[in-house]
Amino acid sequence: MITWMSPEFHYHEKDEAWPVFVALAGAAIAGYALWQHNFLFFIFILIATGLVLVWGMRKPRHFNFELNDTGLVIDGKTYRYREFTSFAVSHDSLHFIPKSSIRPRIEIIVPESRERDIREYLLDFLHETEYTESFVETVGHWLRF
């Protein structure tokens, strides 16, 4: 069994210009929507801009993680190994790839000092695959989200 505590996601500090940039970009797109008389898109952009601002400034909570013979346990909730096809380790993150295509990947931050132990432990239960970052994740990192 392996246990550790880490934040729920990677947090990137944002300077004072970040919310201004997001608000200006949202205002420009909303202005374009009004110019096109697309009021539904205008409302969508206002809501999306608000969510990006709120979610982008949110600080991560910290969770307890455990790998045991049954599966992955996140703050008491168990995800069984049979729910996943494989796992991948990349850039201090552990990714669990689900069997179901409609379920999202689970990404967990792992301490660098524990990566090797975690990888060796998981190889007894799951196949390791190489992780490739999606386009959405790449854009999210570029935006410091």
PDB file of C-alpha atoms in Angstrom:
ATOM      1  CA  MET A   1       0.000   0.000   0.000  1.00  0.00           C
ATOM      2  CA  ILE A   2       1.224   3.490  -0.885  1.00  0.00           C
ATOM      3  CA  THR A   3      -0.273   6.706   0.523  1.00  0.00           C
ATOM      4  CA  TRP A   4       0.395  10.396  -0.014  1.00  0.00           C
ATOM      5  CA  MET A   5      -1.306  13.785   0.119  1.00  0.00           C
ATOM      6  CA  SER A   6      -1.345  16.285  -2.734  1.00  0.00           C
ATOM      7  CA  PRO A   7      -3.420  19.091  -4.271  1.00  0.00           C
ATOM      8  CA  GLU A   8      -6.315  18.193  -6.560  1.00  0.00           C
ATOM      9  CA  PHE A   9      -4.745  19.994  -9.543  1.00  0.00           C
ATOM     10  CA  HIS A  10      -1.685  21.954 -10.622  1.00  0.00           C
ATOM     11  CA  TYR A  11      -2.164  25.586  -9.666  1.00  0.00           C
ATOM     12  CA  HIS A  12      -0.387  28.321 -11.585  1.00  0.00           C
ATOM     13  CA  GLU A  13      -0.032  31.689  -9.910  1.00  0.00           C
ATOM     14  CA  LYS A  14      -1.564  34.421 -12.011  1.00  0.00           C
ATOM     15  CA  ASP A  15      -0.512  38.036 -12.014  1.00  0.00           C
ATOM     16  CA  GLU A  16      -2.858  41.043 -12.000  1.00  0.00           C
ATOM     17  CA  ALA A  17      -2.943  41.113 -15.818  1.00  0.00           C
ATOM     18  CA  TRP A  18      -4.446  37.611 -16.168  1.00  0.00           C
ATOM     19  CA  PRO A  19      -8.064  38.464 -15.197  1.00  0.00           C
ATOM     20  CA  VAL A  20      -7.850  41.664 -17.253  1.00  0.00           C
ATOM     21  CA  PHE A  21      -6.727  39.683 -20.315  1.00  0.00           C
ATOM     22  CA  VAL A  22      -9.525  37.119 -19.832  1.00  0.00           C
ATOM     23  CA  ALA A  23     -12.137  39.864 -19.382  1.00  0.00           C
ATOM     24  CA  LEU A  24     -10.912  41.768 -22.462  1.00  0.00           C
ATOM     25  CA  ALA A  25     -10.873  38.607 -24.587  1.00  0.00           C
ATOM     26  CA  GLY A  26     -14.380  37.739 -23.401  1.00  0.00           C
ATOM     27  CA  ALA A  27     -15.590  41.283 -24.099  1.00  0.00           C
ATOM     28  CA  ALA A  28     -14.117  41.198 -27.613  1.00  0.00           C
ATOM     29  CA  ILE A  29     -15.797  37.880 -28.428  1.00  0.00           C
ATOM     30  CA  ALA A  30     -19.070  39.074 -26.845  1.00  0.00           C
ATOM     31  CA  GLY A  31     -18.859  42.252 -28.920  1.00  0.00           C
ATOM     32  CA  TYR A  32     -18.436  40.180 -32.062  1.00  0.00           C
ATOM     33  CA  ALA A  33     -21.478  38.086 -31.065  1.00  0.00           C
ATOM     34  CA  LEU A  34     -23.576  41.244 -30.674  1.00  0.00           C
ATOM     35  CA  TRP A  35     -22.330  42.612 -34.010  1.00  0.00           C
ATOM     36  CA  GLN A  36     -23.461  39.330 -35.618  1.00  0.00           C
ATOM     37  CA  HIS A  37     -26.833  39.577 -33.777  1.00  0.00           C
ATOM     38  CA  ASN A  38     -26.126  36.200 -32.192  1.00  0.00           C
ATOM     39  CA  PHE A  39     -27.610  36.777 -28.744  1.00  0.00           C
ATOM     40  CA  LEU A  40     -27.398  33.153 -27.608  1.00  0.00           C
ATOM     41  CA  PHE A  41     -23.642  33.136 -28.332  1.00  0.00           C
ATOM     42  CA  PHE A  42     -23.349  36.500 -26.520  1.00  0.00           C
ATOM     43  CA  ILE A  43     -24.937  35.026 -23.371  1.00  0.00           C
ATOM     44  CA  PHE A  44     -22.774  31.902 -23.652  1.00  0.00           C
ATOM     45  CA  ILE A  45     -19.594  34.015 -23.852  1.00  0.00           C
ATOM     46  CA  LEU A  46     -20.584  36.063 -20.804  1.00  0.00           C
ATOM     47  CA  ILE A  47     -21.180  32.900 -18.771  1.00  0.00           C
ATOM     48  CA  ALA A  48     -18.006  31.215 -20.073  1.00  0.00           C
ATOM     49  CA  THR A  49     -15.869  34.276 -19.292  1.00  0.00           C
ATOM     50  CA  GLY A  50     -17.252  34.392 -15.756  1.00  0.00           C
ATOM     51  CA  LEU A  51     -16.527  30.696 -15.233  1.00  0.00           C
ATOM     52  CA  VAL A  52     -12.965  31.017 -16.563  1.00  0.00           C
ATOM     53  CA  LEU A  53     -12.339  33.911 -14.169  1.00  0.00           C
ATOM     54  CA  VAL A  54     -13.789  32.074 -11.146  1.00  0.00           C
ATOM     55  CA  TRP A  55     -12.212  28.672 -11.879  1.00  0.00           C
ATOM     56  CA  GLY A  56      -8.864  30.181 -12.880  1.00  0.00           C
ATOM     57  CA  MET A  57      -8.457  31.949  -9.551  1.00  0.00           C
ATOM     58  CA  ARG A  58      -9.623  28.990  -7.422  1.00  0.00           C
ATOM     59  CA  LYS A  59      -6.937  27.395  -5.251  1.00  0.00           C
ATOM     60  CA  PRO A  60      -6.748  23.585  -5.097  1.00  0.00           C
ATOM     61  CA  ARG A  61      -7.909  21.521  -2.131  1.00  0.00           C
ATOM     62  CA  HIS A  62      -5.610  18.816  -0.770  1.00  0.00           C
ATOM     63  CA  PHE A  63      -6.648  15.157  -0.797  1.00  0.00           C
ATOM     64  CA  ASN A  64      -5.356  11.912   0.682  1.00  0.00           C
ATOM     65  CA  PHE A  65      -4.497   9.303  -1.961  1.00  0.00           C
ATOM     66  CA  GLU A  66      -3.937   5.592  -1.480  1.00  0.00           C
ATOM     67  CA  LEU A  67      -2.987   2.749  -3.788  1.00  0.00           C
ATOM     68  CA  ASN A  68      -3.852  -0.666  -2.387  1.00  0.00           C
ATOM     69  CA  ASP A  69      -4.587  -4.172  -3.675  1.00  0.00           C
ATOM     70  CA  THR A  70      -8.134  -3.182  -4.646  1.00  0.00           C
ATOM     71  CA  GLY A  71      -7.549   0.114  -6.432  1.00  0.00           C
ATOM     72  CA  LEU A  72      -7.089   3.830  -6.062  1.00  0.00           C
ATOM     73  CA  VAL A  73      -8.654   5.524  -3.029  1.00  0.00           C
ATOM     74  CA  ILE A  74      -9.205   9.296  -3.099  1.00  0.00           C
ATOM     75  CA  ASP A  75     -10.413  10.666   0.247  1.00  0.00           C
ATOM     76  CA  GLY A  76     -12.282   7.439   0.992  1.00  0.00           C
ATOM     77  CA  LYS A  77     -13.779   6.876  -2.512  1.00  0.00           C
ATOM     78  CA  THR A  78     -12.434   3.733  -4.190  1.00  0.00           C
ATOM     79  CA  TYR A  79     -11.803   3.380  -7.925  1.00  0.00           C
ATOM     80  CA  ARG A  80     -11.120  -0.278  -8.698  1.00  0.00           C
ATOM     81  CA  TYR A  81      -8.276  -1.216 -11.038  1.00  0.00           C
ATOM     82  CA  ARG A  82     -10.721  -3.140 -13.245  1.00  0.00           C
ATOM     83  CA  GLU A  83     -12.306   0.223 -14.197  1.00  0.00           C
ATOM     84  CA  PHE A  84      -9.072   1.244 -15.965  1.00  0.00           C
ATOM     85  CA  THR A  85      -7.222  -0.035 -19.005  1.00  0.00           C
ATOM     86  CA  SER A  86      -3.855   1.429 -18.029  1.00  0.00           C
ATOM     87  CA  PHE A  87      -1.939   4.167 -16.273  1.00  0.00           C
ATOM     88  CA  ALA A  88       0.718   6.678 -17.288  1.00  0.00           C
ATOM     89  CA  VAL A  89       3.219   8.763 -15.343  1.00  0.00           C
ATOM     90  CA  SER A  90       4.309  12.140 -16.684  1.00  0.00           C
ATOM     91  CA  HIS A  91       5.614  15.410 -15.247  1.00  0.00           C
ATOM     92  CA  ASP A  92       4.861  14.581 -11.583  1.00  0.00           C
ATOM     93  CA  SER A  93       1.360  13.382 -12.515  1.00  0.00           C
ATOM     94  CA  LEU A  94      -0.250   9.969 -12.483  1.00  0.00           C
ATOM     95  CA  HIS A  95      -2.966   9.365 -15.093  1.00  0.00           C
ATOM     96  CA  PHE A  96      -5.519   6.560 -14.925  1.00  0.00           C
ATOM     97  CA  ILE A  97      -7.082   5.765 -18.323  1.00  0.00           C
ATOM     98  CA  PRO A  98     -10.632   4.394 -17.926  1.00  0.00           C
ATOM     99  CA  LYS A  99     -12.085   1.520 -19.953  1.00  0.00           C
ATOM    100  CA  SER A 100     -15.204   3.561 -20.700  1.00  0.00           C
ATOM    101  CA  SER A 101     -14.698   6.225 -23.363  1.00  0.00           C
ATOM    102  CA  ILE A 102     -17.259   8.497 -21.706  1.00  0.00           C
ATOM    103  CA  ARG A 103     -15.448   8.604 -18.361  1.00  0.00           C
ATOM    104  CA  PRO A 104     -12.649  11.165 -18.004  1.00  0.00           C
ATOM    105  CA  ARG A 105      -9.059  10.312 -17.194  1.00  0.00           C
ATOM    106  CA  ILE A 106      -8.117  10.687 -13.560  1.00  0.00           C
ATOM    107  CA  GLU A 107      -5.035  12.832 -13.076  1.00  0.00           C
ATOM    108  CA  ILE A 108      -3.300  12.879  -9.713  1.00  0.00           C
ATOM    109  CA  ILE A 109      -0.263  14.884  -8.666  1.00  0.00           C
ATOM    110  CA  VAL A 110       2.397  12.635  -7.165  1.00  0.00           C
ATOM    111  CA  PRO A 111       5.509  13.637  -5.231  1.00  0.00           C
ATOM    112  CA  GLU A 112       8.570  13.275  -7.444  1.00  0.00           C
ATOM    113  CA  SER A 113      10.263  11.189  -4.779  1.00  0.00           C
ATOM    114  CA  ARG A 114       7.422   8.608  -4.915  1.00  0.00           C
ATOM    115  CA  GLU A 115       7.031   8.288  -8.720  1.00  0.00           C
ATOM    116  CA  ARG A 116       9.246   5.221  -9.040  1.00  0.00           C
ATOM    117  CA  ASP A 117       7.594   3.376  -6.124  1.00  0.00           C
ATOM    118  CA  ILE A 118       4.118   4.169  -7.462  1.00  0.00           C
ATOM    119  CA  ARG A 119       5.014   3.018 -10.989  1.00  0.00           C
ATOM    120  CA  GLU A 120       6.466  -0.271  -9.726  1.00  0.00           C
ATOM    121  CA  TYR A 121       3.467  -0.879  -7.471  1.00  0.00           C
ATOM    122  CA  LEU A 122       0.914  -0.217 -10.227  1.00  0.00           C
ATOM    123  CA  LEU A 123       2.652  -2.515 -12.715  1.00  0.00           C
ATOM    124  CA  ASP A 124       1.341  -5.444 -10.657  1.00  0.00           C
ATOM    125  CA  PHE A 125      -2.237  -4.369 -11.467  1.00  0.00           C
ATOM    126  CA  LEU A 126      -2.280  -2.324 -14.685  1.00  0.00           C
ATOM    127  CA  HIS A 127      -0.443  -1.895 -17.961  1.00  0.00           C
ATOM    128  CA  GLU A 128       1.639   1.285 -18.315  1.00  0.00           C
ATOM    129  CA  THR A 129       1.160   3.447 -21.410  1.00  0.00           C
ATOM    130  CA  GLU A 130       2.845   6.596 -22.628  1.00  0.00           C
ATOM    131  CA  TYR A 131       0.869   9.726 -21.853  1.00  0.00           C
ATOM    132  CA  THR A 132       0.187  12.242 -24.599  1.00  0.00           C
ATOM    133  CA  GLU A 133      -1.257  15.587 -23.650  1.00  0.00           C
ATOM    134  CA  SER A 134      -4.502  16.557 -25.385  1.00  0.00           C
ATOM    135  CA  PHE A 135      -5.001  19.813 -27.264  1.00  0.00           C
ATOM    136  CA  VAL A 136      -7.290  21.115 -24.504  1.00  0.00           C
ATOM    137  CA  GLU A 137      -4.637  20.386 -21.859  1.00  0.00           C
ATOM    138  CA  THR A 138      -1.992  22.153 -23.952  1.00  0.00           C
ATOM    139  CA  VAL A 139      -4.193  25.244 -24.306  1.00  0.00           C
ATOM    140  CA  GLY A 140      -4.966  25.103 -20.575  1.00  0.00           C
ATOM    141  CA  HIS A 141      -1.266  25.124 -19.702  1.00  0.00           C
ATOM    142  CA  TRP A 142      -0.640  27.986 -22.140  1.00  0.00           C
ATOM    143  CA  LEU A 143      -3.411  29.997 -20.447  1.00  0.00           C
ATOM    144  CA  ARG A 144      -1.952  29.064 -17.036  1.00  0.00           C
ATOM    145  CA  PHE A 145      -5.217  27.431 -16.086  1.00  0.00           C
TER     146      PHE A 145
END
